[in-house]
């Protein structure tokens, strides 16, 4: 199963192991947009799981200002499932979830604050 992990670029100090609990066991590929925050966590999750990692960074030279939207279409187009670790305000994540609805790609939303470690705390697992 190809799983896209999306969410806020502003996310910091994420609990990767808590996030992994949301990834289906039959996941063979993690898809990400290659940005900071949740996207960076997606890359780490792929490494921990030993899954294929596919990244769709925005192609500004090709699409200009529409590059992030085009990238989000690529992500949704490749995914069997989208996991959104969302701050409930990021417009980019909201737009990607709307694409999921339009394309009938299943998705799940997880409140981002539940996956952020308290300031100064680090993972010890």
mmCIF file of C-alpha atoms in Angstrom:
data_model
loop_
_atom_site.group_PDB
_atom_site.id
_atom_site.type_symbol
_atom_site.label_atom_id
_atom_site.label_comp_id
_atom_site.label_asym_id
_atom_site.label_seq_id
_atom_site.Cartn_x
_atom_site.Cartn_y
_atom_site.Cartn_z
ATOM 1 C CA UNK A 1 0.000 0.000 0.000
ATOM 2 C CA UNK A 2 1.235 3.487 -0.906
ATOM 3 C CA UNK A 3 0.677 5.934 1.955
ATOM 4 C CA UNK A 4 1.092 9.696 1.673
ATOM 5 C CA UNK A 5 1.960 11.553 4.858
ATOM 6 C CA UNK A 6 1.056 15.242 4.741
ATOM 7 C CA UNK A 7 0.740 18.153 7.151
ATOM 8 C CA UNK A 8 2.097 21.426 8.398
ATOM 9 C CA UNK A 9 5.605 22.646 7.570
ATOM 10 C CA UNK A 10 5.632 24.394 10.950
ATOM 11 C CA UNK A 11 5.498 21.152 12.943
ATOM 12 C CA UNK A 12 8.482 20.674 15.226
ATOM 13 C CA UNK A 13 9.733 17.950 17.543
ATOM 14 C CA UNK A 14 7.371 15.276 16.245
ATOM 15 C CA UNK A 15 7.011 11.896 17.935
ATOM 16 C CA UNK A 16 7.903 9.688 14.976
ATOM 17 C CA UNK A 17 7.100 6.491 16.857
ATOM 18 C CA UNK A 18 3.608 7.739 17.718
ATOM 19 C CA UNK A 19 3.075 8.702 14.058
ATOM 20 C CA UNK A 20 4.224 5.266 12.872
ATOM 21 C CA UNK A 21 1.350 3.720 14.838
ATOM 22 C CA UNK A 22 -1.017 5.330 12.291
ATOM 23 C CA UNK A 23 0.704 3.806 9.246
ATOM 24 C CA UNK A 24 -0.968 0.576 8.036
ATOM 25 C CA UNK A 25 1.131 -2.559 8.455
ATOM 26 C CA UNK A 26 0.904 -3.334 4.741
ATOM 27 C CA UNK A 27 2.510 -0.013 3.784
ATOM 28 C CA UNK A 28 5.236 -0.538 1.189
ATOM 29 C CA UNK A 29 5.805 3.094 0.185
ATOM 30 C CA UNK A 30 5.698 6.472 1.933
ATOM 31 C CA UNK A 31 4.932 9.523 -0.233
ATOM 32 C CA UNK A 32 5.828 13.059 0.792
ATOM 33 C CA UNK A 33 6.156 16.587 -0.525
ATOM 34 C CA UNK A 34 9.724 16.998 0.701
ATOM 35 C CA UNK A 35 9.163 20.095 2.849
ATOM 36 C CA UNK A 36 9.999 20.692 6.518
ATOM 37 C CA UNK A 37 7.833 19.577 9.414
ATOM 38 C CA UNK A 38 5.522 16.647 8.740
ATOM 39 C CA UNK A 39 7.108 15.978 5.333
ATOM 40 C CA UNK A 40 10.538 15.573 6.954
ATOM 41 C CA UNK A 41 8.985 13.212 9.504
ATOM 42 C CA UNK A 42 7.550 11.167 6.617
ATOM 43 C CA UNK A 43 11.053 10.551 5.294
ATOM 44 C CA UNK A 44 12.222 9.354 8.702
ATOM 45 C CA UNK A 45 9.158 7.114 9.022
ATOM 46 C CA UNK A 46 9.975 5.490 5.668
ATOM 47 C CA UNK A 47 13.536 4.845 6.849
ATOM 48 C CA UNK A 48 12.387 3.324 10.150
ATOM 49 C CA UNK A 49 9.844 1.089 8.396
ATOM 50 C CA UNK A 50 12.202 0.137 5.576
ATOM 51 C CA UNK A 51 9.613 1.380 3.084
ATOM 52 C CA UNK A 52 10.236 2.941 -0.316
ATOM 53 C CA UNK A 53 10.301 6.735 -0.028
ATOM 54 C CA UNK A 54 8.883 8.810 -2.880
ATOM 55 C CA UNK A 55 9.167 12.580 -2.755
ATOM 56 C CA UNK A 56 7.350 15.129 -4.890
ATOM 57 C CA UNK A 57 8.971 18.515 -4.277
ATOM 58 C CA UNK A 58 7.251 21.499 -5.901
ATOM 59 C CA UNK A 59 8.642 22.221 -9.388
ATOM 60 C CA UNK A 60 8.669 26.018 -9.376
ATOM 61 C CA UNK A 61 10.708 26.227 -12.584
ATOM 62 C CA UNK A 62 8.004 24.269 -14.397
ATOM 63 C CA UNK A 63 4.779 25.447 -12.720
ATOM 64 C CA UNK A 64 5.653 28.751 -11.066
ATOM 65 C CA UNK A 65 3.307 29.779 -8.256
ATOM 66 C CA UNK A 66 1.092 26.744 -8.928
ATOM 67 C CA UNK A 67 3.933 24.340 -8.097
ATOM 68 C CA UNK A 68 2.688 23.404 -4.596
ATOM 69 C CA UNK A 69 -0.802 22.645 -5.932
ATOM 70 C CA UNK A 70 0.619 20.529 -8.755
ATOM 71 C CA UNK A 71 2.825 18.685 -6.262
ATOM 72 C CA UNK A 72 -0.217 17.963 -4.080
ATOM 73 C CA UNK A 73 -2.016 16.504 -7.112
ATOM 74 C CA UNK A 74 0.954 14.204 -7.720
ATOM 75 C CA UNK A 75 0.947 13.080 -4.094
ATOM 76 C CA UNK A 76 -2.779 12.295 -4.068
ATOM 77 C CA UNK A 77 -2.564 10.661 -7.499
ATOM 78 C CA UNK A 78 0.031 8.170 -6.284
ATOM 79 C CA UNK A 79 -1.439 7.417 -2.849
ATOM 80 C CA UNK A 80 -3.758 4.599 -1.834
ATOM 81 C CA UNK A 81 -4.254 6.347 1.519
ATOM 82 C CA UNK A 82 -3.411 9.838 2.803
ATOM 83 C CA UNK A 83 -2.552 10.450 6.466
ATOM 84 C CA UNK A 84 -2.852 14.118 7.422
ATOM 85 C CA UNK A 85 -1.140 15.289 10.612
ATOM 86 C CA UNK A 86 -2.874 18.637 10.548
ATOM 87 C CA UNK A 87 -2.821 21.767 12.685
ATOM 88 C CA UNK A 88 -6.412 22.356 11.457
ATOM 89 C CA UNK A 89 -5.400 25.669 9.885
ATOM 90 C CA UNK A 90 -2.855 24.880 7.158
ATOM 91 C CA UNK A 91 -4.467 25.782 3.820
ATOM 92 C CA UNK A 92 -2.113 23.518 1.891
ATOM 93 C CA UNK A 93 -3.189 20.495 3.898
ATOM 94 C CA UNK A 94 -6.850 21.517 3.560
ATOM 95 C CA UNK A 95 -6.427 21.788 -0.205
ATOM 96 C CA UNK A 96 -4.815 18.365 -0.383
ATOM 97 C CA UNK A 97 -7.663 16.842 1.624
ATOM 98 C CA UNK A 98 -10.126 18.434 -0.807
ATOM 99 C CA UNK A 99 -8.214 16.746 -3.637
ATOM 100 C CA UNK A 100 -8.610 13.440 -1.803
ATOM 101 C CA UNK A 101 -12.360 13.974 -1.717
ATOM 102 C CA UNK A 102 -12.466 14.869 -5.424
ATOM 103 C CA UNK A 103 -10.306 11.883 -6.423
ATOM 104 C CA UNK A 104 -11.963 9.533 -3.911
ATOM 105 C CA UNK A 105 -8.690 8.727 -2.210
ATOM 106 C CA UNK A 106 -9.230 7.620 1.396
ATOM 107 C CA UNK A 107 -7.710 9.833 4.077
ATOM 108 C CA UNK A 108 -7.445 10.127 7.832
ATOM 109 C CA UNK A 109 -6.895 13.313 9.825
ATOM 110 C CA UNK A 110 -4.888 13.380 13.054
ATOM 111 C CA UNK A 111 -4.629 16.552 15.167
ATOM 112 C CA UNK A 112 -0.997 17.615 14.889
ATOM 113 C CA UNK A 113 -0.678 18.739 18.517
ATOM 114 C CA UNK A 114 -1.158 15.130 19.650
ATOM 115 C CA UNK A 115 2.088 14.155 17.879
ATOM 116 C CA UNK A 116 4.324 17.035 18.956
ATOM 117 C CA UNK A 117 6.623 16.411 21.894
ATOM 118 C CA UNK A 118 6.746 19.058 24.630
ATOM 119 C CA UNK A 119 9.430 21.726 24.202
ATOM 120 C CA UNK A 120 12.821 20.335 25.189
ATOM 121 C CA UNK A 121 11.702 16.690 25.232
ATOM 122 C CA UNK A 122 13.365 14.221 22.867
ATOM 123 C CA UNK A 123 12.657 10.673 21.770
ATOM 124 C CA UNK A 124 14.363 8.007 23.866
ATOM 125 C CA UNK A 125 13.029 4.851 22.222
#
